[in-house]
Tab-separated table of C-alpha atoms in Angstrom:
chain	number	residue	atom	x	y	z
K	1	ALA	CA	-116.364	89.339	72.518
K	2	ARG	CA	-119.845	90.566	73.370
K	3	LYS	CA	-121.215	87.030	73.972
K	4	ILE	CA	-118.287	86.200	76.253
K	5	ARG	CA	-118.748	89.413	78.189
K	6	SER	CA	-122.450	88.582	78.646
K	7	ILE	CA	-121.382	85.772	80.995
K	8	LYS	CA	-119.370	88.287	83.094
K	9	VAL	CA	-116.047	87.302	81.576
K	10	PHE	CA	-113.994	90.153	80.105
K	11	ALA	CA	-112.971	89.809	76.435
K	12	GLU	CA	-111.431	92.304	74.052
K	13	ILE	CA	-110.825	92.464	70.307
K	14	GLN	CA	-107.239	92.663	69.050
K	15	PRO	CA	-105.970	92.920	65.444
K	16	PHE	CA	-104.779	89.768	63.721
K	17	ASN	CA	-101.214	91.082	63.560
K	18	ILE	CA	-100.864	91.724	67.288
K	19	ASP	CA	-97.318	91.267	68.540
K	20	ILE	CA	-96.616	88.172	70.603
K	21	ALA	CA	-94.998	90.377	73.258
K	22	LYS	CA	-98.278	92.344	73.532
K	23	ILE	CA	-100.225	89.094	74.000
K	24	LYS	CA	-97.854	88.098	76.788
K	25	GLU	CA	-98.295	91.531	78.348
K	26	ILE	CA	-102.090	91.176	78.286
K	27	ASN	CA	-101.704	87.669	79.716
K	28	PRO	CA	-105.083	86.274	78.570
K	29	ASN	CA	-106.639	83.043	79.819
K	30	GLY	CA	-107.364	82.059	76.236
K	31	ILE	CA	-107.580	83.260	72.612
K	32	VAL	CA	-110.481	83.090	70.132
K	33	LEU	CA	-109.417	83.351	66.469
K	34	SER	CA	-112.611	84.719	64.929
K	35	ASP	CA	-113.884	84.202	61.403
K	36	ARG	CA	-112.958	86.517	58.531
K	37	SER	CA	-113.431	86.471	54.775
K	38	GLN	CA	-109.813	85.973	53.653
K	39	GLN	CA	-108.767	82.425	52.826
K	40	VAL	CA	-105.549	81.021	54.176
K	41	LEU	CA	-104.291	79.632	50.916
K	42	ARG	CA	-105.066	82.686	48.807
K	43	GLU	CA	-103.654	85.416	50.990
K	44	ASN	CA	-100.796	84.075	53.071
K	45	GLU	CA	-99.884	87.553	54.297
K	46	PHE	CA	-103.067	87.400	56.400
K	47	LEU	CA	-101.704	84.600	58.524
K	48	LEU	CA	-101.339	85.216	62.214
K	49	ASN	CA	-98.115	84.680	64.081
K	50	LYS	CA	-97.774	80.931	64.637
K	51	GLU	CA	-95.950	81.609	67.882
K	52	ILE	CA	-99.351	81.840	69.562
K	53	PHE	CA	-99.392	78.042	69.668
K	54	GLU	CA	-96.300	78.180	71.897
K	55	LEU	CA	-98.003	80.317	74.553
K	56	GLY	CA	-99.498	77.286	76.300
K	57	ILE	CA	-103.006	78.760	76.611
K	58	PRO	CA	-106.323	77.485	75.138
K	59	ILE	CA	-107.078	78.587	71.551
K	60	LEU	CA	-110.388	78.335	69.717
K	61	GLY	CA	-110.422	78.905	65.938
K	62	ILE	CA	-113.741	79.738	64.266
K	63	GLY	CA	-114.052	79.552	60.445
K	64	TYR	CA	-110.920	81.287	59.211
K	65	GLY	CA	-109.400	80.647	62.671
K	66	MET	CA	-109.814	76.892	62.152
K	67	GLN	CA	-108.252	77.173	58.678
K	68	PHE	CA	-105.282	78.974	60.196
K	69	ILE	CA	-104.872	76.228	62.801
K	70	ALA	CA	-105.078	73.548	60.121
K	71	GLU	CA	-102.612	75.294	57.802
K	72	SER	CA	-100.253	75.962	60.696
K	73	PHE	CA	-100.164	72.238	61.526
K	74	LYS	CA	-99.698	71.266	57.819
K	75	ALA	CA	-103.254	70.077	56.995
K	76	LYS	CA	-104.965	70.696	53.639
K	77	VAL	CA	-107.628	73.369	53.178
K	78	ILE	CA	-109.737	73.222	49.993
K	79	ILE	CA	-111.253	76.406	48.518
K	80	ASP	CA	-114.433	76.342	46.362
K	81	GLU	CA	-115.701	79.859	45.771
K	82	LYS	CA	-118.749	78.668	43.765
K	83	SER	CA	-120.734	77.528	46.802
K	84	ASP	CA	-123.168	79.697	48.772
K	85	PRO	CA	-123.365	79.748	52.574
K	86	GLY	CA	-125.985	77.328	53.879
K	87	VAL	CA	-127.267	75.407	56.854
K	88	THR	CA	-125.996	71.987	57.840
K	89	GLU	CA	-126.695	69.469	60.567
K	90	ILE	CA	-123.812	69.204	63.058
K	91	GLU	CA	-123.225	65.835	64.747
K	92	VAL	CA	-121.124	65.953	67.902
K	93	LEU	CA	-118.766	62.968	68.144
K	94	ASP	CA	-117.096	63.746	71.446
K	95	LYS	CA	-118.977	65.422	74.312
K	96	ASP	CA	-115.844	67.037	75.795
K	97	ASP	CA	-115.735	70.377	77.623
K	98	LEU	CA	-116.297	72.372	74.401
K	99	PHE	CA	-119.673	70.680	73.708
K	100	PHE	CA	-120.712	70.349	77.381
K	101	GLU	CA	-124.571	70.503	77.685
K	102	ILE	CA	-124.934	71.004	73.881
K	103	ALA	CA	-127.237	68.675	71.933
K	104	ASN	CA	-125.622	65.813	70.029
K	105	ASN	CA	-127.198	67.100	66.818
K	106	PHE	CA	-128.027	70.703	65.944
K	107	SER	CA	-128.312	72.969	62.867
K	108	ALA	CA	-125.739	75.616	62.106
K	109	LYS	CA	-124.669	77.880	59.245
K	110	ILE	CA	-121.472	77.042	57.391
K	111	ASN	CA	-119.419	78.639	54.641
K	112	PRO	CA	-118.756	75.832	52.156
K	113	ASN	CA	-116.337	77.980	50.155
K	114	PHE	CA	-113.531	76.384	52.096
K	115	ALA	CA	-113.352	73.050	53.824
K	116	LEU	CA	-110.861	71.033	55.826
K	117	LYS	CA	-110.236	67.792	53.917
K	118	GLU	CA	-107.776	66.236	56.357
K	119	ILE	CA	-106.943	66.770	59.988
K	120	PRO	CA	-103.522	67.896	61.173
K	121	ASN	CA	-101.201	65.487	62.884
K	122	ASP	CA	-102.002	64.993	66.576
K	123	PHE	CA	-105.554	66.347	66.059
K	124	GLU	CA	-108.879	64.510	66.166
K	125	ILE	CA	-112.354	65.140	64.766
K	126	ILE	CA	-114.929	65.955	67.483
K	127	ALA	CA	-117.881	66.982	65.214
K	128	LYS	CA	-118.890	66.487	61.589
K	129	ASN	CA	-121.375	67.933	59.112
K	130	SER	CA	-124.346	66.126	57.570
K	131	ASP	CA	-122.155	65.225	54.534
K	132	SER	CA	-119.563	63.757	56.937
K	133	SER	CA	-117.104	66.598	56.318
K	134	ILE	CA	-115.127	67.999	59.241
K	135	ALA	CA	-116.997	70.438	61.503
K	136	ALA	CA	-114.772	70.574	64.594
K	137	ILE	CA	-111.312	69.413	65.587
K	138	ARG	CA	-109.247	69.229	68.789
K	139	SER	CA	-105.561	68.837	69.482
K	140	LYS	CA	-104.655	65.655	71.370
K	141	GLU	CA	-101.755	67.340	73.169
K	142	GLN	CA	-102.711	71.014	73.567
K	143	MET	CA	-105.915	72.877	74.356
K	144	ILE	CA	-106.407	73.923	70.721
K	145	TYR	CA	-109.861	73.661	69.100
K	146	GLY	CA	-111.263	74.546	65.721
K	147	ILE	CA	-114.834	74.779	64.474
K	148	GLN	CA	-115.937	75.330	60.854
K	149	PHE	CA	-119.507	76.565	61.536
K	150	TYR	CA	-120.759	80.031	62.508
K	151	ILE	CA	-121.668	80.613	66.151
K	152	GLU	CA	-121.913	84.391	66.528
K	153	ASP	CA	-125.492	84.705	65.269
K	154	GLU	CA	-126.546	81.109	65.812
K	155	PRO	CA	-130.216	81.341	66.939
K	156	THR	CA	-130.515	78.112	68.990
K	157	GLY	CA	-128.171	79.285	71.772
K	158	ASN	CA	-125.631	76.522	71.061
K	159	GLY	CA	-123.115	79.092	69.786
K	160	ALA	CA	-123.323	81.129	72.964
K	161	LYS	CA	-123.130	77.975	75.082
K	162	LEU	CA	-120.028	76.814	73.154
K	163	LEU	CA	-118.271	80.122	73.826
K	164	GLU	CA	-119.301	79.916	77.485
K	165	ASN	CA	-117.837	76.412	77.703
K	166	PHE	CA	-114.602	77.595	76.166
K	167	ALA	CA	-114.305	80.588	78.513
K	168	ARG	CA	-115.373	78.885	81.723
K	169	ARG	CA	-114.581	75.201	81.445
K	170	ILE	CA	-111.474	75.291	79.227
K	171	CYS	CA	-109.935	78.713	79.946
K	172	LYS	CA	-111.054	78.666	83.647
K	173	CYS	CA	-112.047	82.336	83.461
K	174	LYS	CA	-113.638	83.976	86.517
K	175	GLU	CA	-116.943	85.798	86.441
K	176	ASP	CA	-115.602	89.165	87.579
K	177	TRP	CA	-116.692	91.655	84.912
K	178	ASP	CA	-120.031	93.501	84.924
K	179	GLU	CA	-121.504	97.000	84.806
K	180	LYS	CA	-120.552	97.716	88.456
K	181	THR	CA	-116.885	96.970	87.866
K	182	VAL	CA	-116.962	98.976	84.619
K	183	ILE	CA	-118.454	102.034	86.386
K	184	ALA	CA	-115.917	101.869	89.199
K	185	SER	CA	-112.957	101.485	86.866
K	186	GLN	CA	-114.154	104.231	84.488
K	187	ILE	CA	-114.762	106.731	87.283
K	188	LYS	CA	-111.209	106.194	88.506
K	189	GLU	CA	-109.826	106.403	84.968
K	190	ILE	CA	-111.748	109.607	84.254
K	191	LYS	CA	-110.527	111.254	87.467
K	192	ASP	CA	-106.907	110.280	86.782
K	193	ARG	CA	-107.032	111.496	83.173
K	194	VAL	CA	-108.945	114.727	83.651
K	195	GLY	CA	-107.587	115.958	86.992
K	196	ASN	CA	-108.829	119.483	87.683
K	197	SER	CA	-109.591	120.285	84.061
K	198	LYS	CA	-113.109	120.783	82.721
K	199	VAL	CA	-114.805	118.324	80.396
K	200	ILE	CA	-117.285	119.317	77.713
K	201	CYS	CA	-119.817	116.573	76.965
K	202	ALA	CA	-121.793	116.580	73.721
K	203	LEU	CA	-125.374	115.595	74.451
K	204	SER	CA	-127.419	114.205	71.566
K	205	GLY	CA	-130.202	112.681	73.671
K	206	GLY	CA	-129.288	109.127	72.730
K	207	VAL	CA	-128.462	106.329	75.130
K	208	ASP	CA	-124.717	106.680	74.766
K	209	SER	CA	-124.330	110.423	75.379
K	210	THR	CA	-126.964	110.421	78.141
K	211	THR	CA	-125.255	107.591	80.023
K	212	LEU	CA	-121.882	109.221	79.424
K	213	ALA	CA	-122.997	112.543	80.942
K	214	VAL	CA	-124.390	110.905	84.060
K	215	LEU	CA	-121.213	108.840	84.512
K	216	LEU	CA	-118.993	111.917	84.051
K	217	HIS	CA	-121.064	113.905	86.538
K	218	LYS	CA	-120.635	111.102	89.047
K	219	ALA	CA	-116.878	111.215	88.446
K	220	ILE	CA	-116.074	114.929	88.277
K	221	GLY	CA	-119.237	116.735	89.382
K	222	GLU	CA	-119.069	120.443	88.528
K	223	GLY	CA	-116.063	119.797	86.281
K	224	LEU	CA	-118.601	118.675	83.674
K	225	HIS	CA	-120.126	121.118	81.191
K	226	CYS	CA	-122.878	119.585	79.044
K	227	ILE	CA	-123.711	121.101	75.677
K	228	HIS	CA	-126.566	120.103	73.414
K	229	ILE	CA	-126.254	121.364	69.852
K	230	ASP	CA	-129.557	121.623	68.029
K	231	THR	CA	-128.346	120.750	64.538
K	232	GLY	CA	-131.754	120.797	62.913
K	233	LEU	CA	-131.102	117.133	62.219
K	234	MET	CA	-132.686	115.824	65.424
K	235	ARG	CA	-135.769	113.712	66.025
K	236	LYS	CA	-139.053	115.409	66.864
K	237	ASN	CA	-138.955	117.244	70.253
K	238	GLU	CA	-135.382	115.982	70.916
K	239	SER	CA	-134.034	119.143	72.574
K	240	SER	CA	-136.957	119.574	74.966
K	241	THR	CA	-136.715	115.916	75.981
K	242	ILE	CA	-133.023	116.315	76.821
K	243	ILE	CA	-133.651	119.429	78.956
K	244	GLU	CA	-136.422	117.599	80.817
K	245	LEU	CA	-134.265	114.618	81.688
K	246	PHE	CA	-131.194	116.457	82.899
K	247	LYS	CA	-133.014	119.243	84.706
K	248	GLU	CA	-135.644	117.173	86.456
K	249	SER	CA	-133.937	113.792	86.962
K	250	PHE	CA	-130.271	114.614	87.501
K	251	HIS	CA	-130.093	118.390	88.145
K	252	ILE	CA	-127.280	118.675	85.582
K	253	PRO	CA	-127.245	122.004	83.738
K	254	VAL	CA	-127.231	121.825	79.955
K	255	GLU	CA	-126.258	124.609	77.574
K	256	ILE	CA	-128.357	124.592	74.406
K	257	ILE	CA	-126.824	125.938	71.159
K	258	ASP	CA	-129.193	126.377	68.220
K	259	ALA	CA	-127.004	125.854	65.177
K	260	SER	CA	-129.631	124.474	62.874
K	261	GLU	CA	-129.218	127.223	60.252
K	262	MET	CA	-125.433	126.740	60.212
K	263	PHE	CA	-125.682	123.006	59.633
K	264	LEU	CA	-128.322	123.323	56.948
K	265	GLU	CA	-126.309	125.965	55.136
K	266	ARG	CA	-123.128	123.863	55.186
K	267	LEU	CA	-124.955	120.738	54.069
K	268	LYS	CA	-126.787	122.469	51.207
K	269	GLY	CA	-126.377	120.476	48.024
K	270	ILE	CA	-124.320	117.742	49.659
K	271	THR	CA	-125.456	114.222	48.765
K	272	ASN	CA	-122.394	112.050	49.468
K	273	PRO	CA	-122.831	110.375	52.855
K	274	GLU	CA	-119.155	110.459	53.780
K	275	THR	CA	-119.027	114.134	52.964
K	276	LYS	CA	-122.104	114.746	55.116
K	277	ARG	CA	-120.452	113.011	58.056
K	278	LYS	CA	-117.217	114.965	57.691
K	279	ILE	CA	-119.021	118.307	57.478
K	280	ILE	CA	-121.121	117.467	60.525
K	281	GLY	CA	-118.063	116.324	62.492
K	282	ASN	CA	-116.060	119.447	61.590
K	283	THR	CA	-118.957	121.785	62.466
K	284	PHE	CA	-119.505	120.066	65.804
K	285	ILE	CA	-115.863	120.556	66.782
K	286	GLU	CA	-115.893	124.176	65.593
K	287	LEU	CA	-118.896	124.913	67.793
K	288	PHE	CA	-117.509	123.111	70.803
K	289	GLU	CA	-114.157	124.867	70.502
K	290	GLU	CA	-115.960	128.203	70.362
K	291	ALA	CA	-117.996	127.296	73.420
K	292	ALA	CA	-114.877	126.078	75.264
K	293	LYS	CA	-113.291	129.517	75.010
K	294	LYS	CA	-115.932	130.710	77.467
K	295	ILE	CA	-115.270	127.883	79.914
K	296	GLU	CA	-112.092	128.264	81.951
K	297	GLY	CA	-110.025	125.070	82.045
K	298	ALA	CA	-111.990	123.218	79.326
K	299	GLU	CA	-109.457	120.818	77.816
K	300	PHE	CA	-111.403	117.646	77.189
K	301	LEU	CA	-114.230	116.638	74.907
K	302	ALA	CA	-116.245	113.606	76.067
K	303	GLN	CA	-117.896	111.343	73.494
K	304	GLY	CA	-120.014	108.231	73.645
K	305	THR	CA	-117.977	106.361	71.070
K	306	LEU	CA	-118.697	102.612	71.096
K	307	TYR	CA	-116.682	99.548	70.138
K	308	PRO	CA	-118.612	99.017	66.868
K	309	ASP	CA	-117.970	102.673	65.931
K	310	ILE	CA	-114.247	102.052	66.218
K	311	ILE	CA	-114.427	98.735	64.356
K	312	GLU	CA	-116.468	100.141	61.454
K	313	SER	CA	-114.522	103.383	61.165
K	314	VAL	CA	-110.927	102.313	61.455
K	315	SER	CA	-108.806	100.043	59.267
K	316	ALA	CA	-105.958	99.834	61.744
K	317	ASP	CA	-103.950	97.190	59.950
K	318	GLY	CA	-104.641	98.460	56.440
K	319	ARG	CA	-106.332	95.195	55.446
K	320	SER	CA	-109.853	95.410	56.870
K	321	VAL	CA	-112.483	97.386	55.014
K	322	LYS	CA	-113.767	100.645	56.479
K	323	VAL	CA	-117.538	100.396	56.401
K	324	LYS	CA	-118.233	104.097	57.083
K	325	SER	CA	-116.968	107.023	59.108
K	326	HIS	CA	-118.807	107.584	62.365
K	327	HIS	CA	-118.940	111.332	63.025
K	328	ASN	CA	-117.437	110.807	66.468
K	329	VAL	CA	-114.588	108.680	65.081
K	330	GLY	CA	-113.589	109.026	61.445
K	331	GLY	CA	-115.868	112.043	61.008
K	332	LEU	CA	-113.824	114.236	63.362
K	333	PRO	CA	-111.121	116.588	62.011
K	334	GLU	CA	-107.556	115.456	62.469
K	335	LYS	CA	-106.557	118.702	64.206
K	336	MET	CA	-108.682	119.890	67.082
K	337	ASN	CA	-107.946	121.649	70.347
K	338	PHE	CA	-109.452	118.961	72.592
K	339	LYS	CA	-108.187	115.864	74.262
K	340	LEU	CA	-110.783	113.085	74.016
K	341	VAL	CA	-112.479	111.241	76.874
K	342	GLU	CA	-114.207	108.124	75.554
K	343	PRO	CA	-115.118	105.772	78.438
K	344	PHE	CA	-117.319	103.526	76.222
K	345	LYS	CA	-114.971	103.029	73.284
K	346	GLU	CA	-114.461	99.370	74.250
K	347	LEU	CA	-118.110	98.689	75.128
K	348	PHE	CA	-121.055	97.446	73.096
K	349	LYS	CA	-124.483	99.134	73.035
K	350	ASP	CA	-126.154	96.639	75.385
K	351	GLU	CA	-123.340	97.129	77.910
K	352	VAL	CA	-123.870	100.891	77.876
K	353	ARG	CA	-127.603	100.297	78.445
K	354	ALA	CA	-126.762	98.119	81.463
K	355	ILE	CA	-124.485	100.874	82.831
K	356	GLY	CA	-127.256	103.409	82.316
K	357	ARG	CA	-129.712	101.266	84.270
K	358	GLU	CA	-127.162	100.856	87.045
K	359	LEU	CA	-126.838	104.644	87.174
K	360	LYS	CA	-130.657	104.885	87.594
K	361	ILE	CA	-131.321	106.532	84.246
K	362	PRO	CA	-135.041	106.151	83.420
K	363	GLU	CA	-135.925	103.250	81.108
K	364	ARG	CA	-137.519	105.620	78.581
K	365	PHE	CA	-133.968	106.762	77.862
K	366	THR	CA	-131.882	103.624	78.400
K	367	GLY	CA	-134.334	101.670	76.239
K	368	ARG	CA	-134.259	104.077	73.303
K	369	HIS	CA	-133.165	102.763	69.920
K	370	PRO	CA	-129.711	103.777	68.625
K	371	PHE	CA	-129.651	107.086	66.785
K	372	PRO	CA	-126.761	108.026	64.439
K	373	GLY	CA	-124.443	110.860	65.446
K	374	PRO	CA	-125.070	112.775	62.192
K	375	GLY	CA	-128.807	112.558	62.952
K	376	LEU	CA	-131.409	112.547	60.224
K	377	ALA	CA	-128.784	113.686	57.692
K	378	VAL	CA	-127.894	110.048	57.008
K	379	ARG	CA	-131.529	108.961	56.837
K	380	LEU	CA	-132.348	111.515	54.164
K	381	MET	CA	-131.083	110.407	50.771
K	382	GLY	CA	-129.928	113.164	48.467
K	383	GLY	CA	-129.891	116.899	49.305
K	384	ILE	CA	-130.803	118.193	52.736
K	385	THR	CA	-133.414	120.923	53.195
K	386	LYS	CA	-135.550	121.952	56.148
K	387	GLU	CA	-138.694	120.956	54.251
K	388	ARG	CA	-137.423	117.435	53.575
K	389	LEU	CA	-136.178	117.098	57.194
K	390	ASP	CA	-139.593	118.086	58.532
K	391	ILE	CA	-141.244	115.446	56.279
K	392	LEU	CA	-138.848	112.756	57.567
K	393	ARG	CA	-139.224	113.886	61.195
K	394	GLU	CA	-143.015	113.552	61.093
K	395	ALA	CA	-142.927	110.156	59.372
K	396	ASP	CA	-140.334	108.827	61.822
K	397	ASP	CA	-142.386	110.029	64.785
K	398	ILE	CA	-145.506	108.246	63.544
K	399	PHE	CA	-143.498	105.071	63.009
K	400	THR	CA	-142.165	105.200	66.601
K	401	GLN	CA	-145.623	105.947	67.996
K	402	GLU	CA	-147.158	102.897	66.337
K	403	LEU	CA	-144.307	100.608	67.336
K	404	ARG	CA	-145.135	101.496	70.918
K	405	ASN	CA	-148.864	101.215	70.351
K	406	PHE	CA	-148.409	97.684	68.960
K	407	ASP	CA	-145.970	96.736	71.784
K	408	LEU	CA	-143.231	96.155	69.194
K	409	TYR	CA	-140.718	98.818	70.175
K	410	ASN	CA	-138.870	96.853	72.859
K	411	GLN	CA	-138.628	93.793	70.609
K	412	ILE	CA	-136.587	95.716	68.077
K	413	TRP	CA	-132.950	96.787	68.174
K	414	GLN	CA	-133.423	99.794	65.887
K	415	ALA	CA	-136.275	101.175	63.793
K	416	PHE	CA	-136.479	104.287	61.704
K	417	VAL	CA	-137.725	105.873	58.486
K	418	VAL	CA	-135.603	106.811	55.480
K	419	LEU	CA	-136.642	109.531	53.006
K	420	LEU	CA	-135.548	108.516	49.533
K	421	SER	CA	-134.382	110.958	46.865
K	422	GLU	CA	-136.788	109.505	44.276
K	423	LYS	CA	-140.431	110.509	43.815
K	424	THR	CA	-143.252	108.363	42.494
K	425	VAL	CA	-146.656	108.853	40.891
K	426	GLY	CA	-149.719	108.440	43.087
K	427	VAL	CA	-153.440	109.325	43.276
K	428	SER	CA	-155.079	111.410	45.991
K	429	ASN	CA	-158.685	112.611	45.922
K	430	GLY	CA	-158.866	111.733	42.272
K	431	GLU	CA	-155.852	113.848	41.450
K	432	ARG	CA	-152.417	112.721	40.210
K	433	THR	CA	-149.572	113.232	42.691
K	434	TYR	CA	-145.794	113.078	42.302
K	435	GLN	CA	-144.387	112.858	45.763
K	436	ASN	CA	-141.749	111.366	48.079
K	437	VAL	CA	-141.087	107.732	48.961
K	438	VAL	CA	-140.116	106.638	52.465
K	439	ALA	CA	-138.713	103.277	53.548
K	440	ILE	CA	-139.341	101.838	56.981
K	441	ARG	CA	-136.579	99.794	58.573
K	442	ALA	CA	-136.686	97.648	61.710
K	443	VAL	CA	-133.930	95.238	62.724
K	444	THR	CA	-132.986	92.837	65.481
K	445	SER	CA	-129.398	92.611	66.655
K	446	CYS	CA	-127.220	91.813	69.660
K	447	ASP	CA	-124.473	94.376	69.123
K	448	GLY	CA	-125.078	96.225	65.838
K	449	MET	CA	-122.286	94.322	64.094
K	450	SER	CA	-124.782	92.139	62.321
K	451	ALA	CA	-128.557	92.377	62.069
K	452	ASP	CA	-131.683	90.699	60.719
K	453	PHE	CA	-134.834	92.494	59.611
K	454	PHE	CA	-137.732	92.367	62.081
K	455	GLU	CA	-140.869	90.753	60.680
K	456	LEU	CA	-143.417	93.500	61.186
K	457	PRO	CA	-147.026	92.131	61.204
K	458	TYR	CA	-149.279	93.018	58.320
K	459	PRO	CA	-151.848	94.898	60.444
K	460	PHE	CA	-149.018	97.132	61.655
K	461	LEU	CA	-147.705	97.653	58.134
K	462	ARG	CA	-151.165	98.610	56.892
K	463	LYS	CA	-151.638	101.036	59.791
K	464	ILE	CA	-148.277	102.710	59.429
K	465	SER	CA	-148.574	103.057	55.692
K	466	ASN	CA	-152.023	104.656	55.934
K	467	ARG	CA	-150.989	107.033	58.699
K	468	ILE	CA	-147.779	108.224	57.071
K	469	ILE	CA	-149.363	108.756	53.629
K	470	ASN	CA	-152.481	110.443	55.010
K	471	GLU	CA	-150.870	112.536	57.769
K	472	VAL	CA	-147.502	113.605	56.314
K	473	GLN	CA	-147.838	115.975	53.416
K	474	GLY	CA	-145.500	115.143	50.550
K	475	ILE	CA	-145.421	111.337	50.876
K	476	ASN	CA	-147.404	108.999	48.622
K	477	ARG	CA	-145.576	105.713	49.005
K	478	VAL	CA	-144.171	103.584	51.865
K	479	VAL	CA	-141.813	100.654	51.268
K	480	TYR	CA	-140.474	98.073	53.739
K	481	ASP	CA	-136.734	97.313	53.922
K	482	ILE	CA	-136.139	93.564	54.545
K	483	SER	CA	-132.396	93.361	54.081
K	484	THR	CA	-129.920	91.961	56.578
K	485	LYS	CA	-126.497	93.124	57.786
K	486	PRO	CA	-124.363	91.975	56.082
K	487	PRO	CA	-124.526	92.557	53.166
K	488	SER	CA	-126.462	95.755	53.912
K	489	THR	CA	-125.662	98.088	56.803
K	490	ILE	CA	-128.355	98.984	59.339
K	491	GLU	CA	-128.400	102.659	58.321
K	492	TRP	CA	-128.748	103.456	54.628
K	493	GLU	CA	-125.839	105.920	54.703
């Protein structure tokens, strides 16, 4: 969806079991059946409604989507769970609209655990793998396509081009969706939903809440009441930075609530990450509800919830796996006295950044790395204390400083330090030490749904290790996290 939106064509994610009547109501130009881990032959209850092939609109099946197409048209899918994902050479056999301006041969990742051994009736092969197995098929009679290689994270650009070809050349979609249209539609929607009521906006200082506050102020003006809660879990100098931005750049008043002692007391002894998130979410709402009593007409709570937050927090159909609760989604209490305003809940992070830039928010804010709603609580393994938070805060600040000094910050999607619960033996000034370990993490990503580790140069690693160990009391070891998402998540908790 994000890649299609990047070419100014609107796309949205729907669950696999969406009702046919709902699809007709949406009236899409085309449908992409995205990849998923379940195999057609093993879990038949995961099959989509085959009536989609009677809608008369273009359909592109990717991975599992191609399996579903093949099974629906009575072809044979073979499952071999012993193989590992790998890279293959794709040979294009038919340069039709789907492969327009794409090289005849290119490399792509495949999942060899399942393969199409025969093509359905009235279909033809339009691309094959290096072992001559089927890589892509096309219906001879309908605009139905299937590909058996991954395109979402394909680094050559062929995957993005293929999606562009499907959207523009096959589905005939118009380029009528961008940040300007989103801003206009959201302002109207906010006004219609809120009316004359007041909206409380939770400001964390991150890209999402900052952009949200500016958008809300543009929509309802003095109907907006911004509150920043200092949880004690913030980055270094976070609160003062927020006050500076909103006072000097936008003249939007911000109420500051120092609740750091309350949060630390409630999190004392808590080590389970889901429990941390729930406690933080409950405490946030409690504080906002208390503040709302002093604001006449405050009925709404605005949050910068994003599309990936919804996807990772909710198992709407009961079959997908909940990765983790986001404190502004699954971390909120079920009963609260606010109605929610979430203008970004169907947007990706880069789209929110684009909206922020369109709203003239300074780049030093729109370009900031994502920061989790629960703050440093989910970057601190084990129990939470002020002392441990201060150690993590200082190490994280040094890491960010050096990323900027080495001109690496803007090349990275997200970078941060994690304070581990373990301690290790070290030597300092000839004396034995037994101190904390921190892990540094830097990743590249398009939307946060998947990520690769950023290859930090050795001179940087040496510099950051020396600075953190020598300048932050209580740390004697720095390790470098080089895992990808999946199987890991970006954050450790």
